[in-house]
């Protein structure tokens, strides 16, 4: 596929609110995801900073090659998902990050740091046997963000169950945990993010 880049070019993708895929490389000044659709990127080696202002930016690639070396910023109304290896991610108020692709369990891998702003969300979707998660090589900075655990009707939790939301990373700061469950109610007495 093509390479978006050269000079001082910036690109905004998603005005038609449709899902689309791009297997080329973004080597431009900035790539911004707008609209309500999903943009799936499949090829590692991007150098453009990426901003998610709406819809979903999905990074789909399971290789150990760094998907993007630039900062990814997720803003209000935007979601970052995937199973690729990215660098640093900042999730601002109203933004969401989650592992996995197409709503399936998986791990979004970050080589660098993950920073949450107050009002941002990490969405952890449980399946019958697993869950989405984020692997972090650097630091995880919480600032009053929400860890939202979504439990489908096909998954029943029991006392003593452990859910790994993050792997790796040194965590600091404050967060809240909320649970959305289909057909059940769960109360958390004490929790430690694993």
mmCIF file with all atom_site columns, C-alpha atoms in Angstrom:
data_model
loop_
_atom_site.group_PDB
_atom_site.id
_atom_site.type_symbol
_atom_site.label_atom_id
_atom_site.label_alt_id
_atom_site.label_comp_id
_atom_site.label_asym_id
_atom_site.label_entity_id
_atom_site.label_seq_id
_atom_site.pdbx_PDB_ins_code
_atom_site.Cartn_x
_atom_site.Cartn_y
_atom_site.Cartn_z
_atom_site.occupancy
_atom_site.B_iso_or_equiv
_atom_site.pdbx_formal_charge
_atom_site.auth_seq_id
_atom_site.auth_comp_id
_atom_site.auth_asym_id
_atom_site.auth_atom_id
_atom_site.pdbx_PDB_model_num
ATOM 1   C CA . UNK A 1 1   ? 0.000   0.000   0.000  1.00 0.00 ? 1   UNK A CA 1
ATOM 2   C CA . UNK A 1 2   ? 0.895   3.685   -0.085 1.00 0.00 ? 2   UNK A CA 1
ATOM 3   C CA . UNK A 1 3   ? 2.982   5.780   2.271  1.00 0.00 ? 3   UNK A CA 1
ATOM 4   C CA . UNK A 1 4   ? 1.355   8.904   3.700  1.00 0.00 ? 4   UNK A CA 1
ATOM 5   C CA . UNK A 1 5   ? 4.128   11.397  4.235  1.00 0.00 ? 5   UNK A CA 1
ATOM 6   C CA . UNK A 1 6   ? 6.647   13.830  2.951  1.00 0.00 ? 6   UNK A CA 1
ATOM 7   C CA . UNK A 1 7   ? 6.904   17.541  3.598  1.00 0.00 ? 7   UNK A CA 1
ATOM 8   C CA . UNK A 1 8   ? 4.550   19.048  6.149  1.00 0.00 ? 8   UNK A CA 1
ATOM 9   C CA . UNK A 1 9   ? 1.493   16.916  5.317  1.00 0.00 ? 9   UNK A CA 1
ATOM 10  C CA . UNK A 1 10  ? -1.112  16.055  7.955  1.00 0.00 ? 10  UNK A CA 1
ATOM 11  C CA . UNK A 1 11  ? -4.009  13.702  7.301  1.00 0.00 ? 11  UNK A CA 1
ATOM 12  C CA . UNK A 1 12  ? -7.463  13.349  8.844  1.00 0.00 ? 12  UNK A CA 1
ATOM 13  C CA . UNK A 1 13  ? -9.234  10.060  8.236  1.00 0.00 ? 13  UNK A CA 1
ATOM 14  C CA . UNK A 1 14  ? -12.833 9.055   8.933  1.00 0.00 ? 14  UNK A CA 1
ATOM 15  C CA . UNK A 1 15  ? -15.164 11.837  7.824  1.00 0.00 ? 15  UNK A CA 1
ATOM 16  C CA . UNK A 1 16  ? -17.514 9.327   6.151  1.00 0.00 ? 16  UNK A CA 1
ATOM 17  C CA . UNK A 1 17  ? -18.029 7.503   9.492  1.00 0.00 ? 17  UNK A CA 1
ATOM 18  C CA . UNK A 1 18  ? -17.245 4.149   7.855  1.00 0.00 ? 18  UNK A CA 1
ATOM 19  C CA . UNK A 1 19  ? -14.877 1.362   8.864  1.00 0.00 ? 19  UNK A CA 1
ATOM 20  C CA . UNK A 1 20  ? -11.743 1.123   6.730  1.00 0.00 ? 20  UNK A CA 1
ATOM 21  C CA . UNK A 1 21  ? -8.278  -0.480  6.654  1.00 0.00 ? 21  UNK A CA 1
ATOM 22  C CA . UNK A 1 22  ? -4.865  0.838   5.690  1.00 0.00 ? 22  UNK A CA 1
ATOM 23  C CA . UNK A 1 23  ? -1.888  -1.463  5.130  1.00 0.00 ? 23  UNK A CA 1
ATOM 24  C CA . UNK A 1 24  ? 0.537   1.303   4.175  1.00 0.00 ? 24  UNK A CA 1
ATOM 25  C CA . UNK A 1 25  ? 2.647   3.538   6.403  1.00 0.00 ? 25  UNK A CA 1
ATOM 26  C CA . UNK A 1 26  ? 1.936   6.918   7.983  1.00 0.00 ? 26  UNK A CA 1
ATOM 27  C CA . UNK A 1 27  ? 5.172   8.905   7.862  1.00 0.00 ? 27  UNK A CA 1
ATOM 28  C CA . UNK A 1 28  ? 3.479   12.307  7.838  1.00 0.00 ? 28  UNK A CA 1
ATOM 29  C CA . UNK A 1 29  ? 3.475   15.176  10.345 1.00 0.00 ? 29  UNK A CA 1
ATOM 30  C CA . UNK A 1 30  ? 0.291   13.856  12.011 1.00 0.00 ? 30  UNK A CA 1
ATOM 31  C CA . UNK A 1 31  ? -2.467  11.299  11.383 1.00 0.00 ? 31  UNK A CA 1
ATOM 32  C CA . UNK A 1 32  ? -5.797  12.117  13.027 1.00 0.00 ? 32  UNK A CA 1
ATOM 33  C CA . UNK A 1 33  ? -8.714  9.677   13.263 1.00 0.00 ? 33  UNK A CA 1
ATOM 34  C CA . UNK A 1 34  ? -12.094 11.463  13.208 1.00 0.00 ? 34  UNK A CA 1
ATOM 35  C CA . UNK A 1 35  ? -15.712 10.320  12.767 1.00 0.00 ? 35  UNK A CA 1
ATOM 36  C CA . UNK A 1 36  ? -17.470 7.336   14.287 1.00 0.00 ? 36  UNK A CA 1
ATOM 37  C CA . UNK A 1 37  ? -16.022 4.495   12.201 1.00 0.00 ? 37  UNK A CA 1
ATOM 38  C CA . UNK A 1 38  ? -13.023 2.260   12.828 1.00 0.00 ? 38  UNK A CA 1
ATOM 39  C CA . UNK A 1 39  ? -9.649  2.704   11.118 1.00 0.00 ? 39  UNK A CA 1
ATOM 40  C CA . UNK A 1 40  ? -7.574  -0.484  11.194 1.00 0.00 ? 40  UNK A CA 1
ATOM 41  C CA . UNK A 1 41  ? -3.841  -0.123  10.582 1.00 0.00 ? 41  UNK A CA 1
ATOM 42  C CA . UNK A 1 42  ? -2.012  -3.374  9.747  1.00 0.00 ? 42  UNK A CA 1
ATOM 43  C CA . UNK A 1 43  ? 1.633   -2.570  8.983  1.00 0.00 ? 43  UNK A CA 1
ATOM 44  C CA . UNK A 1 44  ? 4.361   -1.762  11.547 1.00 0.00 ? 44  UNK A CA 1
ATOM 45  C CA . UNK A 1 45  ? 6.834   1.063   10.944 1.00 0.00 ? 45  UNK A CA 1
ATOM 46  C CA . UNK A 1 46  ? 4.699   4.214   11.269 1.00 0.00 ? 46  UNK A CA 1
ATOM 47  C CA . UNK A 1 47  ? 6.499   7.385   12.385 1.00 0.00 ? 47  UNK A CA 1
ATOM 48  C CA . UNK A 1 48  ? 3.591   9.860   12.435 1.00 0.00 ? 48  UNK A CA 1
ATOM 49  C CA . UNK A 1 49  ? 2.119   10.978  15.769 1.00 0.00 ? 49  UNK A CA 1
ATOM 50  C CA . UNK A 1 50  ? -1.472  9.703   15.866 1.00 0.00 ? 50  UNK A CA 1
ATOM 51  C CA . UNK A 1 51  ? -4.480  11.351  17.449 1.00 0.00 ? 51  UNK A CA 1
ATOM 52  C CA . UNK A 1 52  ? -7.855  9.660   17.935 1.00 0.00 ? 52  UNK A CA 1
ATOM 53  C CA . UNK A 1 53  ? -10.599 12.308  18.066 1.00 0.00 ? 53  UNK A CA 1
ATOM 54  C CA . UNK A 1 54  ? -13.498 9.992   17.242 1.00 0.00 ? 54  UNK A CA 1
ATOM 55  C CA . UNK A 1 55  ? -14.324 6.365   16.539 1.00 0.00 ? 55  UNK A CA 1
ATOM 56  C CA . UNK A 1 56  ? -11.701 3.651   16.934 1.00 0.00 ? 56  UNK A CA 1
ATOM 57  C CA . UNK A 1 57  ? -8.081  3.377   15.865 1.00 0.00 ? 57  UNK A CA 1
ATOM 58  C CA . UNK A 1 58  ? -7.253  -0.335  15.810 1.00 0.00 ? 58  UNK A CA 1
ATOM 59  C CA . UNK A 1 59  ? -3.616  -1.457  15.580 1.00 0.00 ? 59  UNK A CA 1
ATOM 60  C CA . UNK A 1 60  ? -3.645  -4.995  14.190 1.00 0.00 ? 60  UNK A CA 1
ATOM 61  C CA . UNK A 1 61  ? -0.281  -6.756  13.992 1.00 0.00 ? 61  UNK A CA 1
ATOM 62  C CA . UNK A 1 62  ? 1.140   -9.456  16.250 1.00 0.00 ? 62  UNK A CA 1
ATOM 63  C CA . UNK A 1 63  ? 4.807   -9.147  15.254 1.00 0.00 ? 63  UNK A CA 1
ATOM 64  C CA . UNK A 1 64  ? 7.432   -7.852  17.693 1.00 0.00 ? 64  UNK A CA 1
ATOM 65  C CA . UNK A 1 65  ? 8.238   -4.953  15.322 1.00 0.00 ? 65  UNK A CA 1
ATOM 66  C CA . UNK A 1 66  ? 7.395   -1.521  16.746 1.00 0.00 ? 66  UNK A CA 1
ATOM 67  C CA . UNK A 1 67  ? 4.123   -0.448  15.135 1.00 0.00 ? 67  UNK A CA 1
ATOM 68  C CA . UNK A 1 68  ? 4.663   3.272   15.664 1.00 0.00 ? 68  UNK A CA 1
ATOM 69  C CA . UNK A 1 69  ? 7.531   5.149   17.257 1.00 0.00 ? 69  UNK A CA 1
ATOM 70  C CA . UNK A 1 70  ? 5.492   8.332   17.809 1.00 0.00 ? 70  UNK A CA 1
ATOM 71  C CA . UNK A 1 71  ? 3.050   9.269   20.564 1.00 0.00 ? 71  UNK A CA 1
ATOM 72  C CA . UNK A 1 72  ? -0.561  8.144   20.235 1.00 0.00 ? 72  UNK A CA 1
ATOM 73  C CA . UNK A 1 73  ? -3.071  10.507  21.876 1.00 0.00 ? 73  UNK A CA 1
ATOM 74  C CA . UNK A 1 74  ? -6.660  9.398   22.520 1.00 0.00 ? 74  UNK A CA 1
ATOM 75  C CA . UNK A 1 75  ? -9.121  12.269  23.026 1.00 0.00 ? 75  UNK A CA 1
ATOM 76  C CA . UNK A 1 76  ? -12.782 12.594  24.001 1.00 0.00 ? 76  UNK A CA 1
ATOM 77  C CA . UNK A 1 77  ? -14.913 10.220  21.909 1.00 0.00 ? 77  UNK A CA 1
ATOM 78  C CA . UNK A 1 78  ? -11.934 8.201   20.661 1.00 0.00 ? 78  UNK A CA 1
ATOM 79  C CA . UNK A 1 79  ? -10.864 4.621   21.351 1.00 0.00 ? 79  UNK A CA 1
ATOM 80  C CA . UNK A 1 80  ? -7.505  2.934   20.830 1.00 0.00 ? 80  UNK A CA 1
ATOM 81  C CA . UNK A 1 81  ? -7.579  -0.855  20.518 1.00 0.00 ? 81  UNK A CA 1
ATOM 82  C CA . UNK A 1 82  ? -5.459  -3.619  19.072 1.00 0.00 ? 82  UNK A CA 1
ATOM 83  C CA . UNK A 1 83  ? -2.790  -6.247  19.558 1.00 0.00 ? 83  UNK A CA 1
ATOM 84  C CA . UNK A 1 84  ? 0.219   -4.458  18.064 1.00 0.00 ? 84  UNK A CA 1
ATOM 85  C CA . UNK A 1 85  ? 3.363   -3.067  19.725 1.00 0.00 ? 85  UNK A CA 1
ATOM 86  C CA . UNK A 1 86  ? 3.173   0.735   20.066 1.00 0.00 ? 86  UNK A CA 1
ATOM 87  C CA . UNK A 1 87  ? 5.377   3.305   21.818 1.00 0.00 ? 87  UNK A CA 1
ATOM 88  C CA . UNK A 1 88  ? 3.852   5.819   24.253 1.00 0.00 ? 88  UNK A CA 1
ATOM 89  C CA . UNK A 1 89  ? 0.120   6.437   24.697 1.00 0.00 ? 89  UNK A CA 1
ATOM 90  C CA . UNK A 1 90  ? -1.753  9.272   26.411 1.00 0.00 ? 90  UNK A CA 1
ATOM 91  C CA . UNK A 1 91  ? -5.480  8.838   27.084 1.00 0.00 ? 91  UNK A CA 1
ATOM 92  C CA . UNK A 1 92  ? -7.248  12.144  27.762 1.00 0.00 ? 92  UNK A CA 1
ATOM 93  C CA . UNK A 1 93  ? -10.638 12.831  29.382 1.00 0.00 ? 93  UNK A CA 1
ATOM 94  C CA . UNK A 1 94  ? -13.377 10.991  27.473 1.00 0.00 ? 94  UNK A CA 1
ATOM 95  C CA . UNK A 1 95  ? -10.883 8.726   25.675 1.00 0.00 ? 95  UNK A CA 1
ATOM 96  C CA . UNK A 1 96  ? -10.743 4.927   25.958 1.00 0.00 ? 96  UNK A CA 1
ATOM 97  C CA . UNK A 1 97  ? -8.033  2.306   25.527 1.00 0.00 ? 97  UNK A CA 1
ATOM 98  C CA . UNK A 1 98  ? -8.605  -1.446  25.272 1.00 0.00 ? 98  UNK A CA 1
ATOM 99  C CA . UNK A 1 99  ? -6.708  -4.514  24.161 1.00 0.00 ? 99  UNK A CA 1
ATOM 100 C CA . UNK A 1 100 ? -7.807  -6.928  21.467 1.00 0.00 ? 100 UNK A CA 1
ATOM 101 C CA . UNK A 1 101 ? -9.251  -6.545  17.991 1.00 0.00 ? 101 UNK A CA 1
ATOM 102 C CA . UNK A 1 102 ? -12.813 -6.843  16.728 1.00 0.00 ? 102 UNK A CA 1
ATOM 103 C CA . UNK A 1 103 ? -14.121 -7.179  20.293 1.00 0.00 ? 103 UNK A CA 1
ATOM 104 C CA . UNK A 1 104 ? -12.068 -10.331 20.947 1.00 0.00 ? 104 UNK A CA 1
ATOM 105 C CA . UNK A 1 105 ? -9.715  -10.840 23.880 1.00 0.00 ? 105 UNK A CA 1
ATOM 106 C CA . UNK A 1 106 ? -6.144  -9.828  23.188 1.00 0.00 ? 106 UNK A CA 1
ATOM 107 C CA . UNK A 1 107 ? -3.292  -7.687  24.427 1.00 0.00 ? 107 UNK A CA 1
ATOM 108 C CA . UNK A 1 108 ? -2.363  -4.206  23.236 1.00 0.00 ? 108 UNK A CA 1
ATOM 109 C CA . UNK A 1 109 ? 1.401   -3.934  23.779 1.00 0.00 ? 109 UNK A CA 1
ATOM 110 C CA . UNK A 1 110 ? 3.161   -0.677  24.636 1.00 0.00 ? 110 UNK A CA 1
ATOM 111 C CA . UNK A 1 111 ? 6.936   -0.398  24.621 1.00 0.00 ? 111 UNK A CA 1
ATOM 112 C CA . UNK A 1 112 ? 6.864   2.938   26.469 1.00 0.00 ? 112 UNK A CA 1
ATOM 113 C CA . UNK A 1 113 ? 4.578   4.709   28.933 1.00 0.00 ? 113 UNK A CA 1
ATOM 114 C CA . UNK A 1 114 ? 0.806   4.810   29.348 1.00 0.00 ? 114 UNK A CA 1
ATOM 115 C CA . UNK A 1 115 ? -0.621  8.014   30.838 1.00 0.00 ? 115 UNK A CA 1
ATOM 116 C CA . UNK A 1 116 ? -4.255  8.429   31.859 1.00 0.00 ? 116 UNK A CA 1
ATOM 117 C CA . UNK A 1 117 ? -5.994  11.767  32.448 1.00 0.00 ? 117 UNK A CA 1
ATOM 118 C CA . UNK A 1 118 ? -8.893  12.210  34.843 1.00 0.00 ? 118 UNK A CA 1
ATOM 119 C CA . UNK A 1 119 ? -12.061 11.032  33.094 1.00 0.00 ? 119 UNK A CA 1
ATOM 120 C CA . UNK A 1 120 ? -10.307 8.577   30.767 1.00 0.00 ? 120 UNK A CA 1
ATOM 121 C CA . UNK A 1 121 ? -11.103 4.851   30.659 1.00 0.00 ? 121 UNK A CA 1
ATOM 122 C CA . UNK A 1 122 ? -9.364  1.529   30.266 1.00 0.00 ? 122 UNK A CA 1
ATOM 123 C CA . UNK A 1 123 ? -11.976 -0.986  29.076 1.00 0.00 ? 123 UNK A CA 1
ATOM 124 C CA . UNK A 1 124 ? -11.321 -4.606  30.078 1.00 0.00 ? 124 UNK A CA 1
ATOM 125 C CA . UNK A 1 125 ? -13.692 -6.962  28.250 1.00 0.00 ? 125 UNK A CA 1
ATOM 126 C CA . UNK A 1 126 ? -14.015 -10.454 29.682 1.00 0.00 ? 126 UNK A CA 1
ATOM 127 C CA . UNK A 1 127 ? -14.725 -13.478 27.502 1.00 0.00 ? 127 UNK A CA 1
ATOM 128 C CA . UNK A 1 128 ? -15.657 -16.964 28.734 1.00 0.00 ? 128 UNK A CA 1
ATOM 129 C CA . UNK A 1 129 ? -11.997 -17.856 29.385 1.00 0.00 ? 129 UNK A CA 1
ATOM 130 C CA . UNK A 1 130 ? -9.881  -14.705 29.059 1.00 0.00 ? 130 UNK A CA 1
ATOM 131 C CA . UNK A 1 131 ? -9.976  -10.906 28.857 1.00 0.00 ? 131 UNK A CA 1
ATOM 132 C CA . UNK A 1 132 ? -8.515  -7.927  27.048 1.00 0.00 ? 132 UNK A CA 1
ATOM 133 C CA . UNK A 1 133 ? -5.423  -6.347  28.600 1.00 0.00 ? 133 UNK A CA 1
ATOM 134 C CA . UNK A 1 134 ? -2.617  -3.869  28.040 1.00 0.00 ? 134 UNK A CA 1
ATOM 135 C CA . UNK A 1 135 ? 1.052   -4.802  28.367 1.00 0.00 ? 135 UNK A CA 1
ATOM 136 C CA . UNK A 1 136 ? 3.291   -1.852  29.270 1.00 0.00 ? 136 UNK A CA 1
ATOM 137 C CA . UNK A 1 137 ? 7.094   -1.739  29.126 1.00 0.00 ? 137 UNK A CA 1
ATOM 138 C CA . UNK A 1 138 ? 7.384   1.636   30.870 1.00 0.00 ? 138 UNK A CA 1
ATOM 139 C CA . UNK A 1 139 ? 5.269   3.411   33.477 1.00 0.00 ? 139 UNK A CA 1
ATOM 140 C CA . UNK A 1 140 ? 1.497   3.532   33.942 1.00 0.00 ? 140 UNK A CA 1
ATOM 141 C CA . UNK A 1 141 ? 0.366   6.875   35.373 1.00 0.00 ? 141 UNK A CA 1
ATOM 142 C CA . UNK A 1 142 ? -3.188  7.017   36.747 1.00 0.00 ? 142 UNK A CA 1
ATOM 143 C CA . UNK A 1 143 ? -4.881  10.372  37.349 1.00 0.00 ? 143 UNK A CA 1
ATOM 144 C CA . UNK A 1 144 ? -8.398  9.542   38.523 1.00 0.00 ? 144 UNK A CA 1
ATOM 145 C CA . UNK A 1 145 ? -9.190  7.380   35.491 1.00 0.00 ? 145 UNK A CA 1
ATOM 146 C CA . UNK A 1 146 ? -11.645 4.488   35.372 1.00 0.00 ? 146 UNK A CA 1
ATOM 147 C CA . UNK A 1 147 ? -10.883 0.809   34.876 1.00 0.00 ? 147 UNK A CA 1
ATOM 148 C CA . UNK A 1 148 ? -14.131 -0.535  33.403 1.00 0.00 ? 148 UNK A CA 1
ATOM 149 C CA . UNK A 1 149 ? -14.505 -4.330  33.626 1.00 0.00 ? 149 UNK A CA 1
ATOM 150 C CA . UNK A 1 150 ? -17.203 -5.569  31.223 1.00 0.00 ? 150 UNK A CA 1
ATOM 151 C CA . UNK A 1 151 ? -18.605 -9.004  32.127 1.00 0.00 ? 151 UNK A CA 1
ATOM 152 C CA . UNK A 1 152 ? -20.794 -10.670 29.463 1.00 0.00 ? 152 UNK A CA 1
ATOM 153 C CA . UNK A 1 153 ? -23.623 -13.047 30.399 1.00 0.00 ? 153 UNK A CA 1
ATOM 154 C CA . UNK A 1 154 ? -21.429 -15.967 29.252 1.00 0.00 ? 154 UNK A CA 1
ATOM 155 C CA . UNK A 1 155 ? -18.914 -15.294 32.059 1.00 0.00 ? 155 UNK A CA 1
ATOM 156 C CA . UNK A 1 156 ? -19.688 -15.809 35.729 1.00 0.00 ? 156 UNK A CA 1
ATOM 157 C CA . UNK A 1 157 ? -17.266 -14.456 38.316 1.00 0.00 ? 157 UNK A CA 1
ATOM 158 C CA . UNK A 1 158 ? -16.663 -16.141 41.656 1.00 0.00 ? 158 UNK A CA 1
ATOM 159 C CA . UNK A 1 159 ? -15.124 -14.994 44.911 1.00 0.00 ? 159 UNK A CA 1
ATOM 160 C CA . UNK A 1 160 ? -11.345 -15.071 44.536 1.00 0.00 ? 160 UNK A CA 1
ATOM 161 C CA . UNK A 1 161 ? -11.270 -14.689 40.749 1.00 0.00 ? 161 UNK A CA 1
ATOM 162 C CA . UNK A 1 162 ? -8.343  -12.631 39.495 1.00 0.00 ? 162 UNK A CA 1
ATOM 163 C CA . UNK A 1 163 ? -8.430  -10.541 36.336 1.00 0.00 ? 163 UNK A CA 1
ATOM 164 C CA . UNK A 1 164 ? -5.156  -9.336  34.852 1.00 0.00 ? 164 UNK A CA 1
ATOM 165 C CA . UNK A 1 165 ? -5.796  -5.882  33.397 1.00 0.00 ? 165 UNK A CA 1
ATOM 166 C CA . UNK A 1 166 ? -2.157  -4.831  32.910 1.00 0.00 ? 166 UNK A CA 1
ATOM 167 C CA . UNK A 1 167 ? 1.017   -6.825  32.457 1.00 0.00 ? 167 UNK A CA 1
ATOM 168 C CA . UNK A 1 168 ? 4.344   -5.140  33.152 1.00 0.00 ? 168 UNK A CA 1
ATOM 169 C CA . UNK A 1 169 ? 4.701   -1.465  33.906 1.00 0.00 ? 169 UNK A CA 1
ATOM 170 C CA . UNK A 1 170 ? 5.136   0.415   37.170 1.00 0.00 ? 170 UNK A CA 1
ATOM 171 C CA . UNK A 1 171 ? 1.822   1.909   38.267 1.00 0.00 ? 171 UNK A CA 1
ATOM 172 C CA . UNK A 1 172 ? 1.357   5.168   40.168 1.00 0.00 ? 172 UNK A CA 1
ATOM 173 C CA . UNK A 1 173 ? -1.632  7.375   40.940 1.00 0.00 ? 173 UNK A CA 1
ATOM 174 C CA . UNK A 1 174 ? -5.304  6.902   41.730 1.00 0.00 ? 174 UNK A CA 1
ATOM 175 C CA . UNK A 1 175 ? -8.023  5.118   39.725 1.00 0.00 ? 175 UNK A CA 1
ATOM 176 C CA . UNK A 1 176 ? -11.515 3.706   40.205 1.00 0.00 ? 176 UNK A CA 1
ATOM 177 C CA . UNK A 1 177 ? -12.789 0.298   39.139 1.00 0.00 ? 177 UNK A CA 1
ATOM 178 C CA . UNK A 1 178 ? -16.316 -0.127  37.791 1.00 0.00 ? 178 UNK A CA 1
ATOM 179 C CA . UNK A 1 179 ? -18.057 -3.290  36.653 1.00 0.00 ? 179 UNK A CA 1
ATOM 180 C CA . UNK A 1 180 ? -20.690 -3.623  33.913 1.00 0.00 ? 180 UNK A CA 1
ATOM 181 C CA . UNK A 1 181 ? -22.275 -7.077  33.959 1.00 0.00 ? 181 UNK A CA 1
ATOM 182 C CA . UNK A 1 182 ? -25.043 -8.573  31.849 1.00 0.00 ? 182 UNK A CA 1
ATOM 183 C CA . UNK A 1 183 ? -27.621 -10.265 34.055 1.00 0.00 ? 183 UNK A CA 1
ATOM 184 C CA . UNK A 1 184 ? -25.528 -10.131 37.247 1.00 0.00 ? 184 UNK A CA 1
ATOM 185 C CA . UNK A 1 185 ? -24.313 -7.782  39.928 1.00 0.00 ? 185 UNK A CA 1
ATOM 186 C CA . UNK A 1 186 ? -20.807 -7.793  41.362 1.00 0.00 ? 186 UNK A CA 1
ATOM 187 C CA . UNK A 1 187 ? -19.417 -5.884  44.323 1.00 0.00 ? 187 UNK A CA 1
ATOM 188 C CA . UNK A 1 188 ? -15.719 -5.304  44.776 1.00 0.00 ? 188 UNK A CA 1
ATOM 189 C CA . UNK A 1 189 ? -14.547 -5.280  48.386 1.00 0.00 ? 189 UNK A CA 1
ATOM 190 C CA . UNK A 1 190 ? -10.848 -4.784  47.685 1.00 0.00 ? 190 UNK A CA 1
ATOM 191 C CA . UNK A 1 191 ? -8.847  -4.762  44.497 1.00 0.00 ? 191 UNK A CA 1
ATOM 192 C CA . UNK A 1 192 ? -5.319  -4.653  43.307 1.00 0.00 ? 192 UNK A CA 1
ATOM 193 C CA . UNK A 1 193 ? -4.671  -4.115  39.630 1.00 0.00 ? 193 UNK A CA 1
ATOM 194 C CA . UNK A 1 194 ? -2.784  -7.097  38.261 1.00 0.00 ? 194 UNK A CA 1
#
